Structure formats: structure tokens, C-alpha cells
Amino acid sequence: MAFVISDRPIGSPFARHPEIVLALNQPSAVKYAPLMGLGGLLVVNTSLAELPPIRPDMRLIPVAANDLAEAAGDICLANVVMLGALSAAHPVLPAATIETALERYLPERHRNLLDANQAAFRAGMAGERAQTRMAA
């Protein structure tokens, strides 16, 4: 699934040359790595995907998101781990804003997972700091 985030009207939700991709699985890594825009940032969940070849201008962040999510309390939080890695590598929003949003908007039925969500987000941030690399 791809998202287009903009403060201007969006003509098409498909990004032809995305600047940032969070590849949670192998098909996403294979599909989007060659489409990346110049200087793009590719975050790959290495629990489920092998690292694809990347161009010299790209940044690659390998994150064992499923493993980190499981350690944080729930394997279903791999997406939150990936968000943490992105936040550390390319702070679209301050980390504190994302953590506040988790507290404020997590549905009542999932409030028991707030601590695990926060732990997963922080694990992703810490994992990114240890793993970021440029293409060889």
C-alpha cells in the first residue's frame, strides 16, 4: 500500500517516484526500490524481506521490524517499529508528536497496547540509528 502525503491537492494517489518507502514485505521492497526518486529513503523490514539492490543516491535502512515488534510486546506492531525507524531517519514530525498521537488516538479497545506501541516506536528509532547505510 502506498500513501501520498502533501499539503497541496493530490492529483493521483500513486507516487511514480516516491521519496520515502516503508517496505514491510518482499513484494513491496522489490516493487518500489527501482521506482525511488533521487535521494530516496527505503526502509525495509528485514524480518520478511531481503534487501533489494539500490542506487548510489539512495539511503537504505534495514529494520528487523517483526523481531523488534515481538520484543516490544506484539508482532502486529511491526508497522509502528517501521514508523519509529522513519521518524529517526527523516523526522517528518517530531517523535514527541507521534508519541502524543499514539496516546491520544489509540482506540479504547487497544489502550492495553499503548505501552507496547510506545516501546515498538522507540525500538524502531533505536534500530534505525544503528542500521542506516548508504548504497555501496
PDB file of C-alpha atoms in Angstrom:
ATOM      1  CA  MET A   1       0.000   0.000   0.000  1.00  0.00           C
ATOM      2  CA  ALA A   2       1.317   3.433  -0.876  1.00  0.00           C
ATOM      3  CA  PHE A   3       0.416   6.778   0.609  1.00  0.00           C
ATOM      4  CA  VAL A   4       0.926  10.229  -0.789  1.00  0.00           C
ATOM      5  CA  ILE A   5       1.296  12.935   1.861  1.00  0.00           C
ATOM      6  CA  SER A   6       1.112  16.550   0.781  1.00  0.00           C
ATOM      7  CA  ASP A   7      -0.097  19.946   1.934  1.00  0.00           C
ATOM      8  CA  ARG A   8      -1.360  20.594  -1.619  1.00  0.00           C
ATOM      9  CA  PRO A   9      -4.188  18.889  -3.545  1.00  0.00           C
ATOM     10  CA  ILE A  10      -3.213  15.388  -4.706  1.00  0.00           C
ATOM     11  CA  GLY A  11      -3.975  14.635  -8.346  1.00  0.00           C
ATOM     12  CA  SER A  12      -3.167  10.932  -8.079  1.00  0.00           C
ATOM     13  CA  PRO A  13      -2.565   8.732  -5.018  1.00  0.00           C
ATOM     14  CA  PHE A  14       0.110   6.770  -6.924  1.00  0.00           C
ATOM     15  CA  ALA A  15       3.634   8.059  -6.429  1.00  0.00           C
ATOM     16  CA  ARG A  16       5.650   7.368  -9.578  1.00  0.00           C
ATOM     17  CA  HIS A  17       8.972   8.142  -7.904  1.00  0.00           C
ATOM     18  CA  PRO A  18       8.405   8.046  -4.145  1.00  0.00           C
ATOM     19  CA  GLU A  19      10.845   9.863  -1.878  1.00  0.00           C
ATOM     20  CA  ILE A  20      10.194   7.526   1.053  1.00  0.00           C
ATOM     21  CA  VAL A  21       9.084   3.882   1.072  1.00  0.00           C
ATOM     22  CA  LEU A  22       8.404   1.651   4.058  1.00  0.00           C
ATOM     23  CA  ALA A  23       8.630  -1.864   2.618  1.00  0.00           C
ATOM     24  CA  LEU A  24       7.060  -4.217   5.133  1.00  0.00           C
ATOM     25  CA  ASN A  25       7.456  -7.293   2.903  1.00  0.00           C
ATOM     26  CA  GLN A  26       9.428  -8.662  -0.052  1.00  0.00           C
ATOM     27  CA  PRO A  27       6.931  -7.769  -2.800  1.00  0.00           C
ATOM     28  CA  SER A  28       6.926  -4.122  -1.669  1.00  0.00           C
ATOM     29  CA  ALA A  29      10.727  -3.951  -1.499  1.00  0.00           C
ATOM     30  CA  VAL A  30      11.059  -5.424  -4.995  1.00  0.00           C
ATOM     31  CA  LYS A  31       8.308  -3.240  -6.472  1.00  0.00           C
ATOM     32  CA  TYR A  32       9.297   0.131  -5.035  1.00  0.00           C
ATOM     33  CA  ALA A  33      13.119   0.070  -4.817  1.00  0.00           C
ATOM     34  CA  PRO A  34      13.588   0.659  -8.564  1.00  0.00           C
ATOM     35  CA  LEU A  35      10.927   3.401  -8.584  1.00  0.00           C
ATOM     36  CA  MET A  36      12.505   5.511  -5.838  1.00  0.00           C
ATOM     37  CA  GLY A  37      13.080   9.183  -6.512  1.00  0.00           C
ATOM     38  CA  LEU A  38      16.539  10.723  -6.468  1.00  0.00           C
ATOM     39  CA  GLY A  39      17.976  10.577  -2.955  1.00  0.00           C
ATOM     40  CA  GLY A  40      15.103   8.372  -1.794  1.00  0.00           C
ATOM     41  CA  LEU A  41      14.858   6.699   1.592  1.00  0.00           C
ATOM     42  CA  LEU A  42      13.951   2.992   1.615  1.00  0.00           C
ATOM     43  CA  VAL A  43      13.125   1.366   4.962  1.00  0.00           C
ATOM     44  CA  VAL A  44      12.968  -2.441   4.630  1.00  0.00           C
ATOM     45  CA  ASN A  45      11.527  -4.911   7.142  1.00  0.00           C
ATOM     46  CA  THR A  46      14.330  -7.483   7.094  1.00  0.00           C
ATOM     47  CA  SER A  47      12.224  -9.895   9.138  1.00  0.00           C
ATOM     48  CA  LEU A  48      10.215 -10.552   5.955  1.00  0.00           C
ATOM     49  CA  ALA A  49      12.277  -9.152   3.083  1.00  0.00           C
ATOM     50  CA  GLU A  50      15.763  -9.382   1.681  1.00  0.00           C
ATOM     51  CA  LEU A  51      17.492  -6.103   0.939  1.00  0.00           C
ATOM     52  CA  PRO A  52      16.946  -5.112  -2.683  1.00  0.00           C
ATOM     53  CA  PRO A  53      19.698  -3.552  -4.777  1.00  0.00           C
ATOM     54  CA  ILE A  54      19.650   0.227  -4.508  1.00  0.00           C
ATOM     55  CA  ARG A  55      21.203   3.094  -6.431  1.00  0.00           C
ATOM     56  CA  PRO A  56      24.161   5.051  -5.019  1.00  0.00           C
ATOM     57  CA  ASP A  57      21.990   8.119  -4.324  1.00  0.00           C
ATOM     58  CA  MET A  58      19.554   6.208  -2.096  1.00  0.00           C
ATOM     59  CA  ARG A  59      19.532   5.643   1.653  1.00  0.00           C
ATOM     60  CA  LEU A  60      18.625   2.185   2.922  1.00  0.00           C
ATOM     61  CA  ILE A  61      17.519   1.356   6.440  1.00  0.00           C
ATOM     62  CA  PRO A  62      17.265  -2.357   7.224  1.00  0.00           C
ATOM     63  CA  VAL A  63      14.995  -2.916  10.242  1.00  0.00           C
ATOM     64  CA  ALA A  64      14.075  -6.314  11.692  1.00  0.00           C
ATOM     65  CA  ALA A  65      10.617  -4.888  12.378  1.00  0.00           C
ATOM     66  CA  ASN A  66       8.796  -8.129  13.205  1.00  0.00           C
ATOM     67  CA  ASP A  67      11.525  -9.178  15.636  1.00  0.00           C
ATOM     68  CA  LEU A  68      11.596  -5.766  17.328  1.00  0.00           C
ATOM     69  CA  ALA A  69       7.783  -5.658  17.484  1.00  0.00           C
ATOM     70  CA  GLU A  70       7.643  -9.077  19.103  1.00  0.00           C
ATOM     71  CA  ALA A  71      10.245  -7.981  21.661  1.00  0.00           C
ATOM     72  CA  ALA A  72       8.162  -4.850  22.333  1.00  0.00           C
ATOM     73  CA  GLY A  73       5.121  -6.962  23.119  1.00  0.00           C
ATOM     74  CA  ASP A  74       3.196  -7.734  19.922  1.00  0.00           C
ATOM     75  CA  ILE A  75       4.396  -8.806  16.474  1.00  0.00           C
ATOM     76  CA  CYS A  76       1.446  -6.886  14.964  1.00  0.00           C
ATOM     77  CA  LEU A  77       3.295  -3.654  15.829  1.00  0.00           C
ATOM     78  CA  ALA A  78       5.876  -4.077  13.051  1.00  0.00           C
ATOM     79  CA  ASN A  79       4.318  -1.073  11.305  1.00  0.00           C
ATOM     80  CA  VAL A  80       4.913   1.068  14.410  1.00  0.00           C
ATOM     81  CA  VAL A  81       8.548  -0.109  14.517  1.00  0.00           C
ATOM     82  CA  MET A  82       8.907   0.995  10.892  1.00  0.00           C
ATOM     83  CA  LEU A  83       7.350   4.365  11.758  1.00  0.00           C
ATOM     84  CA  GLY A  84       9.934   4.753  14.529  1.00  0.00           C
ATOM     85  CA  ALA A  85      12.768   3.991  12.121  1.00  0.00           C
ATOM     86  CA  LEU A  86      11.402   6.540   9.658  1.00  0.00           C
ATOM     87  CA  SER A  87      10.987   9.124  12.397  1.00  0.00           C
ATOM     88  CA  ALA A  88      14.629   8.764  13.430  1.00  0.00           C
ATOM     89  CA  ALA A  89      15.950   8.845   9.860  1.00  0.00           C
ATOM     90  CA  HIS A  90      13.700  11.533   8.404  1.00  0.00           C
ATOM     91  CA  PRO A  91      11.695  13.370  11.052  1.00  0.00           C
ATOM     92  CA  VAL A  92       8.577  14.369   9.128  1.00  0.00           C
ATOM     93  CA  LEU A  93       7.060  15.013  12.563  1.00  0.00           C
ATOM     94  CA  PRO A  94       8.878  15.278  15.898  1.00  0.00           C
ATOM     95  CA  ALA A  95       9.000  11.940  17.732  1.00  0.00           C
ATOM     96  CA  ALA A  96       7.198  13.521  20.685  1.00  0.00           C
ATOM     97  CA  THR A  97       4.289  14.439  18.392  1.00  0.00           C
ATOM     98  CA  ILE A  98       3.961  10.848  17.204  1.00  0.00           C
ATOM     99  CA  GLU A  99       4.103   9.517  20.761  1.00  0.00           C
ATOM    100  CA  THR A 100       1.441  12.026  21.826  1.00  0.00           C
ATOM    101  CA  ALA A 101      -0.715  10.943  18.879  1.00  0.00           C
ATOM    102  CA  LEU A 102      -0.398   7.314  19.985  1.00  0.00           C
ATOM    103  CA  GLU A 103      -1.630   8.275  23.454  1.00  0.00           C
ATOM    104  CA  ARG A 104      -4.428  10.494  22.177  1.00  0.00           C
ATOM    105  CA  TYR A 105      -5.790   8.482  19.250  1.00  0.00           C
ATOM    106  CA  LEU A 106      -5.263   4.828  20.141  1.00  0.00           C
ATOM    107  CA  PRO A 107      -8.817   3.430  20.309  1.00  0.00           C
ATOM    108  CA  GLU A 108     -10.124   2.474  23.734  1.00  0.00           C
ATOM    109  CA  ARG A 109     -10.285  -1.201  22.712  1.00  0.00           C
ATOM    110  CA  HIS A 110      -6.497  -1.107  22.136  1.00  0.00           C
ATOM    111  CA  ARG A 111      -5.489   1.001  25.165  1.00  0.00           C
ATOM    112  CA  ASN A 112      -3.927  -2.113  26.689  1.00  0.00           C
ATOM    113  CA  LEU A 113      -1.376  -1.940  23.848  1.00  0.00           C
ATOM    114  CA  LEU A 114      -0.282   1.672  24.463  1.00  0.00           C
ATOM    115  CA  ASP A 115       2.927   0.686  26.269  1.00  0.00           C
ATOM    116  CA  ALA A 116       3.737  -1.876  23.564  1.00  0.00           C
ATOM    117  CA  ASN A 117       3.086   0.718  20.821  1.00  0.00           C
ATOM    118  CA  GLN A 118       5.404   3.201  22.513  1.00  0.00           C
ATOM    119  CA  ALA A 119       8.056   0.517  23.023  1.00  0.00           C
ATOM    120  CA  ALA A 120       7.771  -0.528  19.360  1.00  0.00           C
ATOM    121  CA  PHE A 121       8.110   3.088  18.187  1.00  0.00           C
ATOM    122  CA  ARG A 122      11.207   3.614  20.346  1.00  0.00           C
ATOM    123  CA  ALA A 123      12.692   0.283  19.226  1.00  0.00           C
ATOM    124  CA  GLY A 124      12.322   1.386  15.608  1.00  0.00           C
ATOM    125  CA  MET A 125      14.020   4.695  16.375  1.00  0.00           C
ATOM    126  CA  ALA A 126      16.909   2.936  18.112  1.00  0.00           C
ATOM    127  CA  GLY A 127      17.156   0.303  15.367  1.00  0.00           C
ATOM    128  CA  GLU A 128      17.401   2.953  12.659  1.00  0.00           C
ATOM    129  CA  ARG A 129      20.216   4.760  14.422  1.00  0.00           C
ATOM    130  CA  ALA A 130      22.186   1.528  14.461  1.00  0.00           C
ATOM    131  CA  GLN A 131      21.422   0.419  10.885  1.00  0.00           C
ATOM    132  CA  THR A 132      21.251   3.327   8.406  1.00  0.00           C
ATOM    133  CA  ARG A 133      23.557   2.976   5.431  1.00  0.00           C
ATOM    134  CA  MET A 134      24.110   4.415   2.011  1.00  0.00           C
ATOM    135  CA  ALA A 135      24.358   2.309  -1.124  1.00  0.00           C
ATOM    136  CA  ALA A 136      27.755   0.746  -1.740  1.00  0.00           C
TER     137      ALA A 136
END
